[in-house]
CSV table of C-alpha atoms in Angstrom, one decimal:
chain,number,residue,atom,x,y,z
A,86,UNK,CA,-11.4,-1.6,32.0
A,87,UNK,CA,-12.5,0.4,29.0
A,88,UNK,CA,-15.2,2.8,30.9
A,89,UNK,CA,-12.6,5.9,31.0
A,90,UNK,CA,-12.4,5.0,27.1
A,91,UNK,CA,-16.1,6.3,26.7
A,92,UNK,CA,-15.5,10.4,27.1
A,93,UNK,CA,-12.7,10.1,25.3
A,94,UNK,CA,-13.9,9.1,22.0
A,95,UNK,CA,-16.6,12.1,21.9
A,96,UNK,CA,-13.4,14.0,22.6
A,97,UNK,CA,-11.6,12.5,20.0
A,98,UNK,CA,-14.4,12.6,17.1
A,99,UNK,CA,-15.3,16.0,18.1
A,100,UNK,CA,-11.9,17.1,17.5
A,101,UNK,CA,-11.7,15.6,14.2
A,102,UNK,CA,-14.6,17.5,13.4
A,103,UNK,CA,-13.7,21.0,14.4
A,104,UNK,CA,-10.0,20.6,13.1
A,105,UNK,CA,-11.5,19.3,9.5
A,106,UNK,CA,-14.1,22.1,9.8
A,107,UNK,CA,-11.0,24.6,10.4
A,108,UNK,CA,-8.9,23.1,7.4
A,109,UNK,CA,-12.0,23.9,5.1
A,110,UNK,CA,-10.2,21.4,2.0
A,111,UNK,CA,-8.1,18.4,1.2
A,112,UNK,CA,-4.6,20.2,3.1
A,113,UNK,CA,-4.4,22.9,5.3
A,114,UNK,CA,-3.0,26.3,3.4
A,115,UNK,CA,0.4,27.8,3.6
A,116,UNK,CA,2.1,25.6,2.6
A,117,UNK,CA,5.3,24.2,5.6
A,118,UNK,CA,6.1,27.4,7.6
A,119,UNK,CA,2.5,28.4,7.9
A,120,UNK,CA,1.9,24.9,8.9
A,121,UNK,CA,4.8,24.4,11.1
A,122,UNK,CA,3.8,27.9,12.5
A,123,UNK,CA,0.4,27.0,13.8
A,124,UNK,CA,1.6,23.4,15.1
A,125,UNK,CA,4.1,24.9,17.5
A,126,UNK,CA,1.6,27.4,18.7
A,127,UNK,CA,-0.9,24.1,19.3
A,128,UNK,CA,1.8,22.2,21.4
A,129,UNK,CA,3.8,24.8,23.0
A,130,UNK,CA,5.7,23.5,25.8
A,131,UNK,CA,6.2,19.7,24.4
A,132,UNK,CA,6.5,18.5,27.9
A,133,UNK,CA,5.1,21.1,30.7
A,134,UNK,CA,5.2,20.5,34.3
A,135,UNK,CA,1.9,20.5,35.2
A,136,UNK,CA,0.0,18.2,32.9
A,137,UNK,CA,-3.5,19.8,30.4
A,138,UNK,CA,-6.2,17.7,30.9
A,139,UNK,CA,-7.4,19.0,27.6
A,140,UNK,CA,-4.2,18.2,25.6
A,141,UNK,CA,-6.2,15.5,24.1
A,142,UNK,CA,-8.5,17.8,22.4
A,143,UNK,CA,-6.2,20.6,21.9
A,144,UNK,CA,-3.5,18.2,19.5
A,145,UNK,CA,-6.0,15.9,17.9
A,146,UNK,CA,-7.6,19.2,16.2
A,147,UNK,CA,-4.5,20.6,15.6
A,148,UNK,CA,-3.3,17.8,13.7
A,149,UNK,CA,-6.7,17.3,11.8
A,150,UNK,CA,-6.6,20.9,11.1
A,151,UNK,CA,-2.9,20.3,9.6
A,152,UNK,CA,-3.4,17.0,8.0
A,153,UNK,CA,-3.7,15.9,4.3
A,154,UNK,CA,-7.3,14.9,4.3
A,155,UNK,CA,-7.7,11.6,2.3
A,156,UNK,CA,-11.4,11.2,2.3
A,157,UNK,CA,-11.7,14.7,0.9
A,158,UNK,CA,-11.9,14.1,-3.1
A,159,UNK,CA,-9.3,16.8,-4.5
A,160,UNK,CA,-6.6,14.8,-1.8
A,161,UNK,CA,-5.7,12.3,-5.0
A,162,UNK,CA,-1.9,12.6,-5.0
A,163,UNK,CA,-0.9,9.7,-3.7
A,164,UNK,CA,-2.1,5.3,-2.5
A,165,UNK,CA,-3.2,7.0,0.4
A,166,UNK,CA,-6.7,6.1,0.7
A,167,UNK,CA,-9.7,7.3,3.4
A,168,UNK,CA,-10.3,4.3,5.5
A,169,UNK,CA,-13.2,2.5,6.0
A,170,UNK,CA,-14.9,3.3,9.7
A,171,UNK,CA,-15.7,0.0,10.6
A,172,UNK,CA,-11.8,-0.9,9.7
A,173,UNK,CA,-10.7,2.1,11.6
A,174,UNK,CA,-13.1,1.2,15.0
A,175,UNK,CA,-11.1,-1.9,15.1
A,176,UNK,CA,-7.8,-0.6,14.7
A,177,UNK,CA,-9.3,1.2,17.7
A,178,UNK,CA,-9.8,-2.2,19.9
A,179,UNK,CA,-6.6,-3.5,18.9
A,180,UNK,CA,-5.1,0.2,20.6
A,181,UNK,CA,-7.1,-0.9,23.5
A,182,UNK,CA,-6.4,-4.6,23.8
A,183,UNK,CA,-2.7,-4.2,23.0
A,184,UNK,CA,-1.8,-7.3,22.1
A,185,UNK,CA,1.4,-8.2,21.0
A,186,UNK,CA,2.4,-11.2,18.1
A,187,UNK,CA,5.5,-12.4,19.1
A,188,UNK,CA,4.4,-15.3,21.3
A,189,UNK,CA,1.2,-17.0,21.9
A,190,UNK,CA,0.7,-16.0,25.2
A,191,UNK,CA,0.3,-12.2,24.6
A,192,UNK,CA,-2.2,-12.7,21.7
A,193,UNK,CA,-4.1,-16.0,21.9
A,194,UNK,CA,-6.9,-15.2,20.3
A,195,UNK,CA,-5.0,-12.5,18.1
A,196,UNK,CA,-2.5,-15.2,17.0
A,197,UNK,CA,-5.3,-17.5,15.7
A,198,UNK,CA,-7.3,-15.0,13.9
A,199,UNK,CA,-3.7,-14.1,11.8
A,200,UNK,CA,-3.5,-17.6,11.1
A,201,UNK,CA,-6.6,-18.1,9.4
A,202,UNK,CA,-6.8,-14.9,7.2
A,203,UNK,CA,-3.1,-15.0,6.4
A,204,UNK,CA,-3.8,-18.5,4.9
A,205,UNK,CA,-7.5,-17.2,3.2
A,206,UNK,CA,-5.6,-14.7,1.5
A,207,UNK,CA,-3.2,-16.8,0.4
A,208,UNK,CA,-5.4,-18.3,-1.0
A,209,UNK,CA,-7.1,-15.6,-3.3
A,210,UNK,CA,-3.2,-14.9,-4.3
A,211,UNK,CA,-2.9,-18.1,-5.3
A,212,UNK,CA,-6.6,-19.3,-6.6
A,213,UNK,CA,-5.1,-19.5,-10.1
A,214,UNK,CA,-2.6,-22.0,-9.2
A,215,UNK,CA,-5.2,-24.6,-7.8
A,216,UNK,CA,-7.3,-23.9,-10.5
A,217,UNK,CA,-4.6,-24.3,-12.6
A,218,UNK,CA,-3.8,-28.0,-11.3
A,219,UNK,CA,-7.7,-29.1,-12.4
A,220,UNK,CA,-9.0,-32.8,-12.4
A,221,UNK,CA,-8.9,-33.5,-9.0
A,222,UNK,CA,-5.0,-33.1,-8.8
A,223,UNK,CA,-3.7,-31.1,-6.4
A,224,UNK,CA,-0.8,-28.3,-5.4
A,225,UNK,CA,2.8,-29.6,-4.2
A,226,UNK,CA,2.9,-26.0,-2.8
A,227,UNK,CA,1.1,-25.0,0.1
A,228,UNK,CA,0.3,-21.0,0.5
A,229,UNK,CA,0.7,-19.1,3.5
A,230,UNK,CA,1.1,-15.0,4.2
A,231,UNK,CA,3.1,-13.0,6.9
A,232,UNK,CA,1.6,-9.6,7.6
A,233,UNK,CA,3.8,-6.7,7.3
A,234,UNK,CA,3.8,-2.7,7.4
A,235,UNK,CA,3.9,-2.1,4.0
A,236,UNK,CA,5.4,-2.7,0.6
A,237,UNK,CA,8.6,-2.0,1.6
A,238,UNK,CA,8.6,-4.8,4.0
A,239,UNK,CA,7.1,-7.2,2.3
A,240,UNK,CA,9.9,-6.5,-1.0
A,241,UNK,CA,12.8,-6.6,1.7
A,242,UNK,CA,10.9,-9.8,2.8
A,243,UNK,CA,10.7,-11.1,-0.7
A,244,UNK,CA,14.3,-10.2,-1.4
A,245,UNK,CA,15.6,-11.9,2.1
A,246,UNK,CA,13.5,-15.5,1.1
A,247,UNK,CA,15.3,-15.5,-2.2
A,248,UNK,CA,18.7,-15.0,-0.3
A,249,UNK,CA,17.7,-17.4,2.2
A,250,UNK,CA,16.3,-19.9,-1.2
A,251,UNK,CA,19.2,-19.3,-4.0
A,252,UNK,CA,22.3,-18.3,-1.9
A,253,UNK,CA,24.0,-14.9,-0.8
A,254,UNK,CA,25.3,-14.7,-5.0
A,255,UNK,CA,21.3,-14.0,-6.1
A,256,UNK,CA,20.8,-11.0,-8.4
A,257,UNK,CA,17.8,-8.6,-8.2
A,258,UNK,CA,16.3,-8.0,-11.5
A,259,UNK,CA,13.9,-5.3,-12.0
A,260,UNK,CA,12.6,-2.6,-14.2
A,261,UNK,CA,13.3,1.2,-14.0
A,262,UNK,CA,8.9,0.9,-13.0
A,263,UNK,CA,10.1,-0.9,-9.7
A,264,UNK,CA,9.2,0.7,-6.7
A,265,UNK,CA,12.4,1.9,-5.6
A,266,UNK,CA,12.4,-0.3,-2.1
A,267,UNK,CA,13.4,-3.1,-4.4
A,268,UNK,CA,16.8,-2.3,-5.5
A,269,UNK,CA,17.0,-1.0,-2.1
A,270,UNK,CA,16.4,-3.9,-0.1
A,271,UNK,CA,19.1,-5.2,-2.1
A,272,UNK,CA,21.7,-3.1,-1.0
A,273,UNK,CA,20.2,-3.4,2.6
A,274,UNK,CA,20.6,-7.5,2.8
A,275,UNK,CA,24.4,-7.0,0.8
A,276,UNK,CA,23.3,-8.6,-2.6
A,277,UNK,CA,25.1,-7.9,-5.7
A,278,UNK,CA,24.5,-4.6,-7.7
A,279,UNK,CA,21.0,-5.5,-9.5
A,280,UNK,CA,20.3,-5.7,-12.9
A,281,UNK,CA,17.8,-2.7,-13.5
A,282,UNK,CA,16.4,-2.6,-17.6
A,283,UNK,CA,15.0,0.1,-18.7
A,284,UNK,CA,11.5,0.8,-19.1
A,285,UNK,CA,10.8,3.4,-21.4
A,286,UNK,CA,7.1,2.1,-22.5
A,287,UNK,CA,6.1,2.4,-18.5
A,288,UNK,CA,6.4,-1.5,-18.0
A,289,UNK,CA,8.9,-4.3,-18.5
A,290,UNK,CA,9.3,-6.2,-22.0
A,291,UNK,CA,10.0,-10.4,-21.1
A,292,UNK,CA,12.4,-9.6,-24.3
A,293,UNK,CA,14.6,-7.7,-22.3
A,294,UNK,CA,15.0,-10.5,-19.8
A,295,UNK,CA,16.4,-12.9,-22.2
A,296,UNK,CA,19.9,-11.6,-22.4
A,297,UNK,CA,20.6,-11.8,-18.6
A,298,UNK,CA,23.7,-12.5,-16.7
A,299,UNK,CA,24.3,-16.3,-15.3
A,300,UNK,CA,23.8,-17.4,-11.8
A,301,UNK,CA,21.0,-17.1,-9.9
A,302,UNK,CA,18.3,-14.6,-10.3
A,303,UNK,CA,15.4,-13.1,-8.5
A,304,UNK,CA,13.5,-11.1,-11.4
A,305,UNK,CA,10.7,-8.9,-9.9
A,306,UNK,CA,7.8,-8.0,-11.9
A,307,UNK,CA,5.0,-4.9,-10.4
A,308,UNK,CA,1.4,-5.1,-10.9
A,309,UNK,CA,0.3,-1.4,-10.4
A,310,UNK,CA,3.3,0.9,-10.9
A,311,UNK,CA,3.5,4.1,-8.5
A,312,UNK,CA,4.2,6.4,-11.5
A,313,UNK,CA,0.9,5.4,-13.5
A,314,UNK,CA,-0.3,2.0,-12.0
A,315,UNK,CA,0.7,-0.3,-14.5
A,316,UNK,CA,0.9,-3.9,-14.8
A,317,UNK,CA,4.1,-5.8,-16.4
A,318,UNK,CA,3.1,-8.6,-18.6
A,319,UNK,CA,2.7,-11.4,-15.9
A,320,UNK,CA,2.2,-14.3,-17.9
A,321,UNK,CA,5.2,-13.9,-20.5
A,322,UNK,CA,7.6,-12.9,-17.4
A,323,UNK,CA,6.4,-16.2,-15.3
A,324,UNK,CA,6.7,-17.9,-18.1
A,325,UNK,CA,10.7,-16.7,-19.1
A,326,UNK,CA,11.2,-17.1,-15.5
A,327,UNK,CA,10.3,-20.6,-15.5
A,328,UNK,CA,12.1,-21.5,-18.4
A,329,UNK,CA,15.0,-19.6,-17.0
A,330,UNK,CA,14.7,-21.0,-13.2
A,331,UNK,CA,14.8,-18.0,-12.3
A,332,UNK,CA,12.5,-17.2,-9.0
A,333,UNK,CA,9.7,-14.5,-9.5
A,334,UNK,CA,8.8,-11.7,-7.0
A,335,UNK,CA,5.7,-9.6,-8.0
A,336,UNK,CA,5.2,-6.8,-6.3
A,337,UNK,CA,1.0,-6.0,-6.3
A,338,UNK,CA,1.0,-3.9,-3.6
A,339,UNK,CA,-1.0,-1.4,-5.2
A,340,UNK,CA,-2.7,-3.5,-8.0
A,341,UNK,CA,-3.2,-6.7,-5.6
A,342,UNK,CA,-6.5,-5.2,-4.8
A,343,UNK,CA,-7.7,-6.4,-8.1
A,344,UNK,CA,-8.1,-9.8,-7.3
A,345,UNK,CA,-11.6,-8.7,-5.1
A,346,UNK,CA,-13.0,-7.5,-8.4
A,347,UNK,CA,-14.5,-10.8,-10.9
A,348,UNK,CA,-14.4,-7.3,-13.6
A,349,UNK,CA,-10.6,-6.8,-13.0
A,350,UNK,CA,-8.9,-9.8,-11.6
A,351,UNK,CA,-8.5,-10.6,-15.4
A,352,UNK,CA,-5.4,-7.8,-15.1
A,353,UNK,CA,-3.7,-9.8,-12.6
A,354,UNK,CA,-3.5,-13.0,-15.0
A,355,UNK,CA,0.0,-15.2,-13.9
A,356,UNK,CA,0.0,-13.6,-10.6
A,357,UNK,CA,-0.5,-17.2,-9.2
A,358,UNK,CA,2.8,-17.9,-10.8
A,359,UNK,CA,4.9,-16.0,-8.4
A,360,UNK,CA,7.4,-17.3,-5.4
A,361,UNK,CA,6.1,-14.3,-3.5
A,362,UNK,CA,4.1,-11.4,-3.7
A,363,UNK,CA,3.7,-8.1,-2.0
A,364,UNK,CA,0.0,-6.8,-1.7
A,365,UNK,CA,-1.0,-3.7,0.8
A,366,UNK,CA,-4.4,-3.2,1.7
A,367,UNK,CA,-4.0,0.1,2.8
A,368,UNK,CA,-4.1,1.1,-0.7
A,369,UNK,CA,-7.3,-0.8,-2.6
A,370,UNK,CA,-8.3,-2.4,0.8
A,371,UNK,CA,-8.7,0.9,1.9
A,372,UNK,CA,-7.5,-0.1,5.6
A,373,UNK,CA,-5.6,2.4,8.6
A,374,UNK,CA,-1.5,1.8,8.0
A,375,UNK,CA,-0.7,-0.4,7.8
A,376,UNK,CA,-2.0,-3.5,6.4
A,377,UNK,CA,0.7,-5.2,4.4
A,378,UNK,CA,0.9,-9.0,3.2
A,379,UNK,CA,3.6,-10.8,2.0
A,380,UNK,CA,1.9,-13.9,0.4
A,381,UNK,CA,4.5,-17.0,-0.3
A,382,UNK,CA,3.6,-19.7,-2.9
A,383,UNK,CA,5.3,-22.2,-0.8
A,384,UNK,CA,5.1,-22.2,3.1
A,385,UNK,CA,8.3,-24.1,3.0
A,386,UNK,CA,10.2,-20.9,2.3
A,387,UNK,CA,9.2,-19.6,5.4
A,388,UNK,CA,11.2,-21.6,7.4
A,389,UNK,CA,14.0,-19.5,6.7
A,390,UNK,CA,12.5,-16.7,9.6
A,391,UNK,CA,12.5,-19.1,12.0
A,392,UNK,CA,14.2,-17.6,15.1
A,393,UNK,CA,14.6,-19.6,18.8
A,394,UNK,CA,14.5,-17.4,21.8
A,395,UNK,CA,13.8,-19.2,24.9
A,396,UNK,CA,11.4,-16.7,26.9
A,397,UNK,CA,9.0,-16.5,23.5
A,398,UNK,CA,9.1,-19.7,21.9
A,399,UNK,CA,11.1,-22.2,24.3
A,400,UNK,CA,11.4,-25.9,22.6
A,401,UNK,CA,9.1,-27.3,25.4
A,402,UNK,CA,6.7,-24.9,25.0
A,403,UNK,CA,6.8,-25.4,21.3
A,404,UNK,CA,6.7,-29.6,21.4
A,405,UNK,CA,3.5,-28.9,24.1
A,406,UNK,CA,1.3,-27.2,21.3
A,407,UNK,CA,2.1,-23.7,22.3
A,408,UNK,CA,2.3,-22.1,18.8
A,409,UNK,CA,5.2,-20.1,17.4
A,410,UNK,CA,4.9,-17.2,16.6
A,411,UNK,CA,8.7,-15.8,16.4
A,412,UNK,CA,9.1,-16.6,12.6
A,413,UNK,CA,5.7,-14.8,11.3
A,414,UNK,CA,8.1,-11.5,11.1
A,415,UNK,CA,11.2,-10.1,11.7
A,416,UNK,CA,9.5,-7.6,14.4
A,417,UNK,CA,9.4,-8.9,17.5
A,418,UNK,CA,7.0,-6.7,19.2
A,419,UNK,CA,4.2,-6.2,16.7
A,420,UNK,CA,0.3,-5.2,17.0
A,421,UNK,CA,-2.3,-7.3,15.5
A,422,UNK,CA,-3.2,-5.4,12.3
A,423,UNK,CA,-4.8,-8.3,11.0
A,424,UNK,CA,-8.4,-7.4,13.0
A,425,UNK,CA,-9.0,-4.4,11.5
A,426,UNK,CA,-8.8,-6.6,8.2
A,427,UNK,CA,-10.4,-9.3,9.3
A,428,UNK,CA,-13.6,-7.3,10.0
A,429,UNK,CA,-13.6,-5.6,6.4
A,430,UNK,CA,-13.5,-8.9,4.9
A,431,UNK,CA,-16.6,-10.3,6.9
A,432,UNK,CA,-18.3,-6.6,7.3
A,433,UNK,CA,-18.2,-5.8,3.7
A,434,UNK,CA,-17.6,-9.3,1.5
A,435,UNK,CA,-16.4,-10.5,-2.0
A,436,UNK,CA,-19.0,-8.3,-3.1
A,437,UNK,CA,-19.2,-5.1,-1.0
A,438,UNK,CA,-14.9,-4.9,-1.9
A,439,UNK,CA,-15.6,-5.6,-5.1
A,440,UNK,CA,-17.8,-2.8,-5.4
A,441,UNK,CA,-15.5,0.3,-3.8
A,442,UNK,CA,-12.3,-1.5,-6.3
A,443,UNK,CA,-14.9,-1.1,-9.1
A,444,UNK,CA,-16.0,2.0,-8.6
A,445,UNK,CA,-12.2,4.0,-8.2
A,446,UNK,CA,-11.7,1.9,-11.5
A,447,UNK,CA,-15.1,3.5,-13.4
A,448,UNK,CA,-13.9,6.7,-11.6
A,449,UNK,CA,-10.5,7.2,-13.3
A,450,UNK,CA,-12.0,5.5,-16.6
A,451,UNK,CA,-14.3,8.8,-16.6
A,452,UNK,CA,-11.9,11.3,-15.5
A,453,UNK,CA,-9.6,10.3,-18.5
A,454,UNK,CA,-12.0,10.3,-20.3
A,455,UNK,CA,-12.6,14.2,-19.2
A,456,UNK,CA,-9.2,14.9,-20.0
A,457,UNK,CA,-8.7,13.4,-23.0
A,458,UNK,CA,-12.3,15.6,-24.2
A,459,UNK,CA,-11.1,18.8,-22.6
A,460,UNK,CA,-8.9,20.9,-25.1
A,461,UNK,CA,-6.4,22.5,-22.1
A,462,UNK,CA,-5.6,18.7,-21.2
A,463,UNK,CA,-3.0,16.4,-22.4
A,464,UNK,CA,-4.0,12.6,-21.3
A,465,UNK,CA,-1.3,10.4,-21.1
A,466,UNK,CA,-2.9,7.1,-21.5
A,467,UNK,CA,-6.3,5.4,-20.6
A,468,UNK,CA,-5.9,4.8,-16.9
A,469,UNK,CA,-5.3,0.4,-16.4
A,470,UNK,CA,-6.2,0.6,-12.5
A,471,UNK,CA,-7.0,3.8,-11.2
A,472,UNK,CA,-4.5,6.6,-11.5
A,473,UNK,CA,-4.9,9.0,-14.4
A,474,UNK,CA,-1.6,10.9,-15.5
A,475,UNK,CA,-2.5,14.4,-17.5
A,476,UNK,CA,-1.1,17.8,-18.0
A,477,UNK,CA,-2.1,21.1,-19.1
A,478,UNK,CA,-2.1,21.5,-23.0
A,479,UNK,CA,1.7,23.5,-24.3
A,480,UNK,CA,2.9,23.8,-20.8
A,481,UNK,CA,6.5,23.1,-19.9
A,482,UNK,CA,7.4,21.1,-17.2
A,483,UNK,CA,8.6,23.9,-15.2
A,484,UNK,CA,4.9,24.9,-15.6
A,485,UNK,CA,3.2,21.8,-14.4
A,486,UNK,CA,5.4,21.4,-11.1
A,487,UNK,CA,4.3,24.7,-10.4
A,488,UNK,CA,0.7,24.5,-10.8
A,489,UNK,CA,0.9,21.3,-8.2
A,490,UNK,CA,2.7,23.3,-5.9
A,491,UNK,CA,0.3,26.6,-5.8
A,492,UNK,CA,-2.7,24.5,-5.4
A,493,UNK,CA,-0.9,22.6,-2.5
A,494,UNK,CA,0.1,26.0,-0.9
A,495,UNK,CA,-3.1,27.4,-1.1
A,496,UNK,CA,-4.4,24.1,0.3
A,497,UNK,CA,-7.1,23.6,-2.6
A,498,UNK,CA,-5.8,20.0,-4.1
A,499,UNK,CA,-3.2,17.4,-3.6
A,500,UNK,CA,-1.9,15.9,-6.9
A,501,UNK,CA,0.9,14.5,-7.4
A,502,UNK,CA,3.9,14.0,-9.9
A,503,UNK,CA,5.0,11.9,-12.7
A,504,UNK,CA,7.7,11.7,-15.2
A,505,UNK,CA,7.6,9.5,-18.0
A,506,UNK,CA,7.9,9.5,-21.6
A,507,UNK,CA,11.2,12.6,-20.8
A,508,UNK,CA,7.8,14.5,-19.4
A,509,UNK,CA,6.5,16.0,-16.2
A,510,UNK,CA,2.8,15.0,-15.7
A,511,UNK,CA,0.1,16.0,-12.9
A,512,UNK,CA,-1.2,12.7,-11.0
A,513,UNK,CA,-4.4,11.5,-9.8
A,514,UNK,CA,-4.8,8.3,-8.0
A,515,UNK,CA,-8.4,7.7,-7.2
A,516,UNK,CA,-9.0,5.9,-4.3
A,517,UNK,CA,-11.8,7.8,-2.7
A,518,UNK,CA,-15.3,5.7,-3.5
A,519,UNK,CA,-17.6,8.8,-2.7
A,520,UNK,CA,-15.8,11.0,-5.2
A,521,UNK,CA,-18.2,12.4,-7.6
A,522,UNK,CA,-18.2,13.4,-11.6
A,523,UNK,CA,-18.4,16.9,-10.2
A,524,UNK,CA,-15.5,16.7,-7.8
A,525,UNK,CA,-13.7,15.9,-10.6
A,526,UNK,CA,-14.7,18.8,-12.9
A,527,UNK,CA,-13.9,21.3,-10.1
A,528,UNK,CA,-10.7,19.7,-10.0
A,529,UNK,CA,-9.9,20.0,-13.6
A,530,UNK,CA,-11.1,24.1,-13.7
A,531,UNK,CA,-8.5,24.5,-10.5
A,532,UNK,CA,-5.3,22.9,-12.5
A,533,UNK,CA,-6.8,25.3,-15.3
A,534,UNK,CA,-6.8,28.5,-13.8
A,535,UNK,CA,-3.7,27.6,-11.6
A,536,UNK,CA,-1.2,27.0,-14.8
A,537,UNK,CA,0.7,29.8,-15.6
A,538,UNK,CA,0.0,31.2,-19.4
């Protein structure tokens, strides 16, 4: 079944190679016509005739020629991390297997494997909580996770459970820090208008959420903000909540990763307090997209995706043991992402995770620290997690979008953009384990002799 596989990896790694090899850095120059340019001369005819036995090789370089390389160290824009081999060689066997998780009989060994690391990681979410319950008492709540693409489905998840929990009148409550998928997942499921505060210190004050409208509230907290990747106050929110009765969302899908570190887990203090939370571990779990979670405090609010069609889940099949799958997602047809993270888990452990989230930390730690020593650099705060936010010394912001957009045209750094504090700022987000001190230097001199004087 797989022989005819064999060639065609050499094909595809050699590709990879040559295309990377023709880039030469972390994006391909030109900038979008240039790129666009080259990637209609590499396809030509989308859809010959006569089929090209070497099509294969021809578009797999083209596109690693043209891609946005994220293992290359100046490619620091954005949570878009260089996944791990042994993650992506899985990914690979899922490709092959093609399994599909909406009923048992198309992934039976697939199905069981989601079962048991949805529920392990669960777990970690919620560690805090059991240890919370101490003496020998235990949990009324049970955990569970559904996998997803991304953060945006697991908030729209999040949002939908509190629907399904509170009533159709629940109100989204959120900080100007939220990723934006929040407020839209509210307007997507036909909620009322949300309640967004502002934010103007980066992260949302529990005092603002005292003077909130009545009825029923969904207030959603971030752990690891997209602008500089920091963490709300989780304990004092849980704690308002609670009083309130209010339900919590927390979205961690960039800071989730924490909780693999024993150094940095203390960050995520009161995450265990949450109805749900959003983690990806295609950010700090450095998996292919996607690798999303969903993790639910209570596996009784789950119920609320349960779905009956009779050729995937049939009541007879159900009451003979056959399990049902149908209500782990509102796909129907899905692949089984969870293998490739099931392997990182056992491949690397607690402690080999542990080490790559360290290390991105200690990395940003050093390049603020860089910054904040350099006299043509403007830091904007000590990094919390592992984006650094920093801008050339006296230039305007005018200035500072255009220094990010020549280095991205002349294909010699991806950084991205932040505004905060009524500023424009340049942004790295370190997620790259083999980046070095000196990757980081050369980084600094290129923003330096790119900004306009």
């Amino acid at each position: 079944m797989h022989t005819p596989l064999r060639p065609l990896l050499d094909t595809v790694l050699e590709a990879l190679e040559e295309g990377t090899r023709l880039r030469g850095g972390p994006l391909p120059a030109g900038g979008p016509p240039k790129v666009a340019e080259r990637m209609r001369a590499a396809v030509g005819d989308v859809f010959p005739d006569e089929g090209d036995p070497e099509a294969l090789r021809h578009l797999v370089r083209a596109v690693a020629e043209g891609a946005a390389d994220p293992a290359h160290p100046l490619c620091a824009a954005h949570l878009h991390c260089p996944p791990l081999a042994v993650a992506a060689a899985a990914d690979l066997a899922v490709s092959v297997l093609n399994p599909s998780m909406d009923s048992w009989d198309q992934a039976p060994a697939a199905s069981e494997l989601e079962a048991l690391v949805t529920r392990a990681l669960a777990n970690e979410v919620y560690a805090e909580a059991f240890r919370g319950a101490g003496n020998g008492a235990t949990s009324p709540h049970r955990p569970d996770a559904l996998i997803t693409t991304g953060g945006t489905e697991s908030n729209q998840l999040a949002l939908l459970l509190a629907r399904e929990t509170l009533g159709p009148d629940v109100r989204l409550v959120c900080g100007e820090n939220a990723h934006h998928s929040l407020p839209r997942s509210a307007w997507l499921l036909g909620l009322p208008a949300p309640v967004i505060l502002p934010t103007p210190n980066g992260t949302l004050d529990p005092a603002a959420l005292e003077t909130l409208p009545p009825g029923p509230l969904l207030i959603a907290a971030t752990a690891g903000t997209t602008d500089a990747g920091l963490i709300d106050p989780l304990p004092e929110i849980a704690a308002l909540c609670a009083h309130r009765g209010a339900r919590l969302h927390i979205d961690a899908a960039y800071g989730g990763g924490l909780l693999f570190s024993a150094r940095h887990q203390p960050k995520l203090t009161g995450l265990s307090a949450a109805d749900t939370v959003t983690l990806d571990l295609h950010k700090l779990g450095w998996q292919p997209v996607a690798a999303g979670l969903l993790a639910v405090r209570d596996e009784h609010d789950l119920a609320a995706l349960h779905h009956r069609a009779d050729y995937l889940n049939a009541d007879d099949d159900t009451e003979a043991g056959l399990p049902d799958l149908l209500g782990r997602s509102l796909r129907t047809t899905r692949r089984p992402d969870v293998l490739k993270i099931a392997v990182t888990l056992q491949t690397l452990g607690r402690t080999g995770l542990a080490a790559l989230v360290d290390q991105v930390c200690e990395q940003a730690r050093e390049f603020a620290q860089a910054v904040d020593e350099h006299p043509g650099f403007e830091l904007h705060a000590p990094p919390t997690i592992s984006t650094v936010l920093f801008r050339p010394a006296g230039a305007t912001d005018d200035a500072v979008a255009a220094v990010r957009r020549q280095l991205l045209e002349d294909g010699r750094a991806v950084l991205g953009r932040a505004r905060t504090a009524n500023r424009l700022w340049l942004k790295v987000t370190l997620l790259n384990p083999t980046t070095r001190p000196a990757d980081l230097a050369g980084l600094l001199t290129l923003v330096e002799g790119s900004t306009p004087r």
